Amino acid sequence: MPRLLIVNCSPDALLQRVAAEGSRKYDALFVEAIGLHVPDGQTLDHFTLNVADGEGLPQGVQIGDFDGVWLSGSPFNVYRLDQPTVREQIELARAIWQAAVPTFGSCWGLQLMTAALGGTVHLNPRGREIGVARRIRPTEAGRSHALLRGKERTFDALCTHEDEVATLPPAATVLASNETSAVQAASISEGGRSFWGVQYHPEFDFAAVAAIIALRVERHLNEGLARSSEEVAGIVADFRDLSRDPARKDLAWRYGVDSDVLDPKLRTAEFGNWFQAEVLPAAARR
């Protein structure tokens, strides 16, 4: 039975606010997403660590006891080293890397491991990317990498971020890019250690994106992403409707979205690819 460590990198207070806006906590979204790719008859054991709230692993439990680690999104900035939780999470990422457990990072997870291994992250000079990350293109390396197996030559993904990877650490490879961020997906491999990361959120559905947007109305107005709170409310309502009924052709046409973000298995394919290529072999070696 594969065993996963889910690292919630966001404070639980924020996750409760996200849930109150009609979504679920990030660990629940991930479990559902990766569950779409677990073979029939196979169960998945998982443990959630709320690292942003200061939790540590229970006594007697080691990182190496797991077959895979997922690093979630977070509201923090990895370059804010004045914040204790940022420093603590960087140290945890280094420990995970040293333990040689296959790891996947979504958004902050990619930025966190990048910083932990010597790369850099900065505020994106092109601005915030929220809602749908458009026209993500696999690089030549990405087209042959297992992470993006089943993805189109150009695809969209659900997202929310204002920071981006500026420079990758040694032994890293860019796997996908778009006009907003040169690093939309990357892998790091060295000495039997493996990390896969994406700047977007394969675990998100439209309800999750709607919740994030609803919590940041003033920010979107200040950044010029919308002209009024009513406009934002309309987008939130549409995204919630699209989450409930992905077959809504009118909403798909209105927002220019297709199966790459509407089909749950295709939207979460990166998790399935990681599970098959990295987690199951690690579990088999145990």
CSV table of C-alpha atoms in Angstrom, one decimal:
chain,number,residue,atom,x,y,z
A,1,MET,CA,0.0,0.0,0.0
A,2,PRO,CA,1.7,3.3,-1.1
A,3,ARG,CA,2.0,5.8,1.7
A,4,LEU,CA,2.0,9.5,1.0
A,5,LEU,CA,3.0,12.5,3.2
A,6,ILE,CA,0.8,15.5,2.4
A,7,VAL,CA,2.5,18.7,3.5
A,8,ASN,CA,-0.1,21.5,4.0
A,9,CYS,CA,2.1,24.6,3.6
A,10,SER,CA,-0.8,27.1,4.3
A,11,PRO,CA,-2.1,28.0,7.8
A,12,ASP,CA,-5.2,26.1,8.7
A,13,ALA,CA,-7.0,29.4,9.4
A,14,LEU,CA,-6.7,30.3,5.7
A,15,LEU,CA,-7.7,26.8,4.6
A,16,GLN,CA,-10.9,27.1,6.7
A,17,ARG,CA,-11.7,30.4,5.0
A,18,VAL,CA,-11.2,28.7,1.6
A,19,ALA,CA,-13.5,25.9,2.7
A,20,ALA,CA,-16.1,28.4,3.9
A,21,GLU,CA,-16.1,29.9,0.4
A,22,GLY,CA,-17.3,26.6,-1.1
A,23,SER,CA,-14.1,24.8,-1.7
A,24,ARG,CA,-12.2,22.2,0.5
A,25,LYS,CA,-8.8,22.3,2.2
A,26,TYR,CA,-5.8,21.6,0.0
A,27,ASP,CA,-5.1,18.2,1.4
A,28,ALA,CA,-8.6,17.0,0.6
A,29,LEU,CA,-8.4,18.4,-2.9
A,30,PHE,CA,-5.1,16.5,-3.5
A,31,VAL,CA,-6.4,13.2,-2.1
A,32,GLU,CA,-9.4,13.4,-4.4
A,33,ALA,CA,-7.2,14.4,-7.4
A,34,ILE,CA,-4.6,11.6,-7.0
A,35,GLY,CA,-7.4,9.1,-6.1
A,36,LEU,CA,-8.6,9.4,-9.7
A,37,HIS,CA,-5.4,7.7,-10.8
A,38,VAL,CA,-5.0,5.0,-8.2
A,39,PRO,CA,-5.6,1.6,-9.8
A,40,ASP,CA,-8.8,-0.2,-9.0
A,41,GLY,CA,-8.5,-2.4,-5.9
A,42,GLN,CA,-5.5,-0.5,-4.6
A,43,THR,CA,-5.8,1.7,-1.5
A,44,LEU,CA,-3.8,4.8,-0.6
A,45,ASP,CA,-2.5,5.6,2.8
A,46,HIS,CA,-1.7,9.2,3.6
A,47,PHE,CA,-0.8,11.5,6.5
A,48,THR,CA,-1.2,15.2,6.5
A,49,LEU,CA,1.3,17.5,8.2
A,50,ASN,CA,0.2,21.1,8.8
A,51,VAL,CA,3.7,22.5,8.7
A,52,ALA,CA,2.5,26.2,8.5
A,53,ASP,CA,1.0,25.7,12.0
A,54,GLY,CA,4.2,24.4,13.5
A,55,GLU,CA,3.3,20.7,13.3
A,56,GLY,CA,6.0,18.1,13.1
A,57,LEU,CA,5.9,14.4,12.3
A,58,PRO,CA,4.7,12.2,15.2
A,59,GLN,CA,7.4,10.6,17.4
A,60,GLY,CA,8.9,7.6,15.6
A,61,VAL,CA,7.7,8.6,12.1
A,62,GLN,CA,10.4,9.6,9.6
A,63,ILE,CA,10.2,11.2,6.2
A,64,GLY,CA,11.7,8.0,4.8
A,65,ASP,CA,8.7,6.0,6.0
A,66,PHE,CA,6.7,7.5,3.0
A,67,ASP,CA,6.7,6.6,-0.6
A,68,GLY,CA,5.9,10.1,-1.8
A,69,VAL,CA,5.6,13.6,-0.6
A,70,TRP,CA,3.3,16.4,-1.9
A,71,LEU,CA,4.0,20.0,-1.1
A,72,SER,CA,0.9,22.2,-1.3
A,73,GLY,CA,0.3,25.8,-2.2
A,74,SER,CA,0.8,28.6,0.3
A,75,PRO,CA,0.2,32.4,0.7
A,76,PHE,CA,3.8,33.0,1.8
A,77,ASN,CA,6.7,34.4,-0.3
A,78,VAL,CA,9.7,32.1,-0.2
A,79,TYR,CA,12.1,35.1,-0.2
A,80,ARG,CA,10.6,36.4,3.0
A,81,LEU,CA,13.2,34.9,5.2
A,82,ASP,CA,12.2,37.2,8.1
A,83,GLN,CA,9.2,34.9,8.6
A,84,PRO,CA,9.9,31.9,10.8
A,85,THR,CA,7.5,29.6,8.9
A,86,VAL,CA,9.3,30.3,5.6
A,87,ARG,CA,12.7,29.3,7.1
A,88,GLU,CA,11.2,26.2,8.7
A,89,GLN,CA,9.5,25.1,5.5
A,90,ILE,CA,12.8,25.6,3.5
A,91,GLU,CA,14.6,23.4,6.1
A,92,LEU,CA,11.8,20.8,5.8
A,93,ALA,CA,12.1,20.8,2.0
A,94,ARG,CA,15.8,20.2,2.3
A,95,ALA,CA,15.2,17.3,4.7
A,96,ILE,CA,12.7,15.8,2.3
A,97,TRP,CA,15.2,16.0,-0.5
A,98,GLN,CA,17.9,14.4,1.6
A,99,ALA,CA,15.5,11.6,2.5
A,100,ALA,CA,15.3,10.7,-1.2
A,101,VAL,CA,11.5,10.3,-1.2
A,102,PRO,CA,9.9,11.2,-4.5
A,103,THR,CA,8.3,14.6,-4.1
A,104,PHE,CA,5.7,16.7,-6.1
A,105,GLY,CA,5.2,20.4,-5.5
A,106,SER,CA,2.3,22.5,-6.6
A,107,CYS,CA,2.9,26.3,-7.0
A,108,TRP,CA,4.5,27.2,-3.6
A,109,GLY,CA,5.8,23.6,-3.5
A,110,LEU,CA,7.9,24.2,-6.7
A,111,GLN,CA,9.1,27.6,-5.3
A,112,LEU,CA,9.9,26.1,-1.9
A,113,MET,CA,12.1,23.2,-3.3
A,114,THR,CA,13.7,25.6,-5.7
A,115,ALA,CA,14.8,27.9,-2.9
A,116,ALA,CA,15.8,24.9,-0.7
A,117,LEU,CA,18.2,23.6,-3.3
A,118,GLY,CA,19.8,26.9,-4.3
A,119,GLY,CA,17.5,28.4,-6.9
A,120,THR,CA,15.8,31.8,-6.6
A,121,VAL,CA,12.2,33.0,-6.6
A,122,HIS,CA,10.9,36.5,-7.1
A,123,LEU,CA,7.8,38.6,-7.6
A,124,ASN,CA,6.6,38.1,-11.1
A,125,PRO,CA,7.2,41.3,-13.1
A,126,ARG,CA,4.4,40.4,-15.4
A,127,GLY,CA,1.9,40.4,-12.6
A,128,ARG,CA,-0.4,37.9,-11.0
A,129,GLU,CA,-1.6,34.8,-12.8
A,130,ILE,CA,-5.0,33.7,-11.5
A,131,GLY,CA,-7.9,31.6,-12.7
A,132,VAL,CA,-6.5,29.9,-15.8
A,133,ALA,CA,-2.9,29.7,-16.8
A,134,ARG,CA,-3.0,30.0,-20.6
A,135,ARG,CA,-1.0,28.3,-23.4
A,136,ILE,CA,1.4,26.3,-21.3
A,137,ARG,CA,3.9,24.7,-23.7
A,138,PRO,CA,6.1,21.7,-22.9
A,139,THR,CA,9.7,22.3,-23.7
A,140,GLU,CA,11.6,19.7,-25.7
A,141,ALA,CA,12.6,18.0,-22.5
A,142,GLY,CA,9.0,18.2,-21.2
A,143,ARG,CA,7.6,16.5,-24.3
A,144,SER,CA,9.5,13.4,-23.4
A,145,HIS,CA,9.2,13.6,-19.6
A,146,ALA,CA,6.7,11.4,-17.8
A,147,LEU,CA,5.2,14.4,-15.8
A,148,LEU,CA,3.4,15.7,-18.9
A,149,ARG,CA,2.4,12.4,-20.4
A,150,GLY,CA,-1.1,12.8,-21.9
A,151,LYS,CA,-1.0,16.6,-22.0
A,152,GLU,CA,-1.4,18.5,-25.3
A,153,ARG,CA,1.4,20.4,-27.0
A,154,THR,CA,-0.3,23.5,-25.6
A,155,PHE,CA,-2.6,23.3,-22.6
A,156,ASP,CA,-4.3,25.4,-19.9
A,157,ALA,CA,-4.3,24.8,-16.2
A,158,LEU,CA,-6.0,26.3,-13.1
A,159,CYS,CA,-3.7,28.6,-11.1
A,160,THR,CA,-3.1,31.4,-8.7
A,161,HIS,CA,0.3,32.9,-8.0
A,162,GLU,CA,2.2,36.2,-8.0
A,163,ASP,CA,5.7,34.8,-7.5
A,164,GLU,CA,7.7,32.7,-9.9
A,165,VAL,CA,10.9,30.7,-10.2
A,166,ALA,CA,13.6,33.1,-11.4
A,167,THR,CA,16.6,30.6,-11.5
A,168,LEU,CA,16.4,26.9,-11.0
A,169,PRO,CA,18.9,25.0,-8.9
A,170,PRO,CA,21.6,22.7,-10.3
A,171,ALA,CA,20.3,19.4,-11.7
A,172,ALA,CA,17.0,21.0,-12.6
A,173,THR,CA,15.2,20.9,-16.0
A,174,VAL,CA,12.5,23.2,-17.3
A,175,LEU,CA,9.6,21.1,-18.6
A,176,ALA,CA,7.0,23.7,-19.5
A,177,SER,CA,6.6,27.5,-19.9
A,178,ASN,CA,4.1,30.1,-20.9
A,179,GLU,CA,4.1,33.9,-21.5
A,180,THR,CA,3.6,34.6,-17.8
A,181,SER,CA,6.3,32.4,-16.3
A,182,ALA,CA,9.3,30.7,-18.0
A,183,VAL,CA,9.1,27.9,-15.4
A,184,GLN,CA,5.6,26.4,-15.4
A,185,ALA,CA,6.9,22.9,-14.8
A,186,ALA,CA,10.3,21.5,-13.8
A,187,SER,CA,12.1,18.4,-12.5
A,188,ILE,CA,15.1,18.1,-10.3
A,189,SER,CA,17.0,14.8,-10.3
A,190,GLU,CA,20.3,14.0,-8.6
A,191,GLY,CA,21.9,11.1,-6.8
A,192,GLY,CA,18.7,9.0,-6.8
A,193,ARG,CA,16.6,11.9,-5.6
A,194,SER,CA,13.6,13.2,-7.6
A,195,PHE,CA,11.4,16.2,-7.5
A,196,TRP,CA,8.6,17.2,-9.9
A,197,GLY,CA,6.9,20.5,-9.6
A,198,VAL,CA,4.5,22.8,-11.4
A,199,GLN,CA,3.7,26.5,-11.0
A,200,TYR,CA,-0.1,25.8,-11.4
A,201,HIS,CA,-2.5,23.7,-9.3
A,202,PRO,CA,-3.5,20.3,-10.7
A,203,GLU,CA,-5.4,19.7,-7.5
A,204,PHE,CA,-7.7,22.7,-8.0
A,205,ASP,CA,-11.1,22.5,-9.4
A,206,PHE,CA,-13.1,25.6,-10.4
A,207,ALA,CA,-14.7,25.8,-6.9
A,208,ALA,CA,-11.2,26.1,-5.4
A,209,VAL,CA,-10.3,28.9,-7.8
A,210,ALA,CA,-13.6,30.6,-7.1
A,211,ALA,CA,-12.9,30.5,-3.4
A,212,ILE,CA,-9.4,32.1,-3.8
A,213,ILE,CA,-10.8,34.8,-6.0
A,214,ALA,CA,-13.7,35.6,-3.6
A,215,LEU,CA,-11.2,36.0,-0.7
A,216,ARG,CA,-9.1,38.6,-2.6
A,217,VAL,CA,-11.6,41.0,-4.2
A,218,GLU,CA,-9.9,44.2,-3.2
A,219,ARG,CA,-6.5,42.9,-4.4
A,220,HIS,CA,-7.9,42.1,-7.8
A,221,LEU,CA,-9.5,45.5,-8.1
A,222,ASN,CA,-6.3,47.2,-7.0
A,223,GLU,CA,-4.3,45.3,-9.6
A,224,GLY,CA,-6.7,46.1,-12.4
A,225,LEU,CA,-7.8,42.6,-12.9
A,226,ALA,CA,-11.5,43.6,-12.5
A,227,ARG,CA,-13.4,46.9,-12.6
A,228,SER,CA,-15.9,46.3,-9.8
A,229,SER,CA,-16.7,43.9,-6.9
A,230,GLU,CA,-19.8,43.0,-8.9
A,231,GLU,CA,-17.7,41.9,-11.8
A,232,VAL,CA,-15.6,39.7,-9.5
A,233,ALA,CA,-18.8,38.3,-7.9
A,234,GLY,CA,-20.0,37.3,-11.4
A,235,ILE,CA,-16.8,35.5,-12.1
A,236,VAL,CA,-16.9,33.6,-8.8
A,237,ALA,CA,-20.6,32.6,-9.4
A,238,ASP,CA,-19.7,31.4,-12.9
A,239,PHE,CA,-16.7,29.3,-11.7
A,240,ARG,CA,-18.8,27.7,-9.0
A,241,ASP,CA,-21.5,26.8,-11.6
A,242,LEU,CA,-18.8,25.4,-13.9
A,243,SER,CA,-17.5,23.3,-11.0
A,244,ARG,CA,-20.9,21.9,-10.4
A,245,ASP,CA,-21.6,21.3,-14.0
A,246,PRO,CA,-18.5,21.1,-16.3
A,247,ALA,CA,-20.8,20.4,-19.2
A,248,ARG,CA,-22.0,24.0,-19.3
A,249,LYS,CA,-21.1,24.9,-22.8
A,250,ASP,CA,-22.1,28.6,-22.3
A,251,LEU,CA,-19.6,29.0,-19.5
A,252,ALA,CA,-16.9,27.1,-21.3
A,253,TRP,CA,-17.4,29.4,-24.3
A,254,ARG,CA,-17.5,32.5,-22.1
A,255,TYR,CA,-14.2,31.8,-20.4
A,256,GLY,CA,-12.5,30.0,-23.3
A,257,VAL,CA,-11.9,26.7,-21.4
A,258,ASP,CA,-11.8,23.2,-22.7
A,259,SER,CA,-11.2,19.6,-21.5
A,260,ASP,CA,-7.7,20.3,-20.2
A,261,VAL,CA,-9.3,22.1,-17.2
A,262,LEU,CA,-12.8,20.7,-17.3
A,263,ASP,CA,-12.0,16.9,-17.5
A,264,PRO,CA,-10.9,15.9,-13.9
A,265,LYS,CA,-8.6,13.1,-15.0
A,266,LEU,CA,-6.9,15.2,-17.7
A,267,ARG,CA,-6.7,18.2,-15.3
A,268,THR,CA,-5.0,16.1,-12.7
A,269,ALA,CA,-2.9,13.9,-15.1
A,270,GLU,CA,0.4,15.2,-13.6
A,271,PHE,CA,-0.5,13.5,-10.3
A,272,GLY,CA,-1.3,10.3,-12.0
A,273,ASN,CA,1.9,10.3,-14.0
A,274,TRP,CA,3.9,11.0,-10.8
A,275,PHE,CA,2.1,8.2,-8.9
A,276,GLN,CA,2.8,5.7,-11.6
A,277,ALA,CA,6.4,6.7,-12.4
A,278,GLU,CA,7.7,7.6,-9.0
A,279,VAL,CA,5.4,6.6,-6.1
A,280,LEU,CA,4.6,3.0,-7.1
A,281,PRO,CA,8.2,2.0,-7.8
A,282,ALA,CA,9.2,3.5,-4.4
A,283,ALA,CA,6.5,1.5,-2.7
A,284,ALA,CA,7.6,-1.6,-4.5
A,285,ARG,CA,11.2,-1.2,-3.3
A,286,ARG,CA,10.1,-1.0,0.3
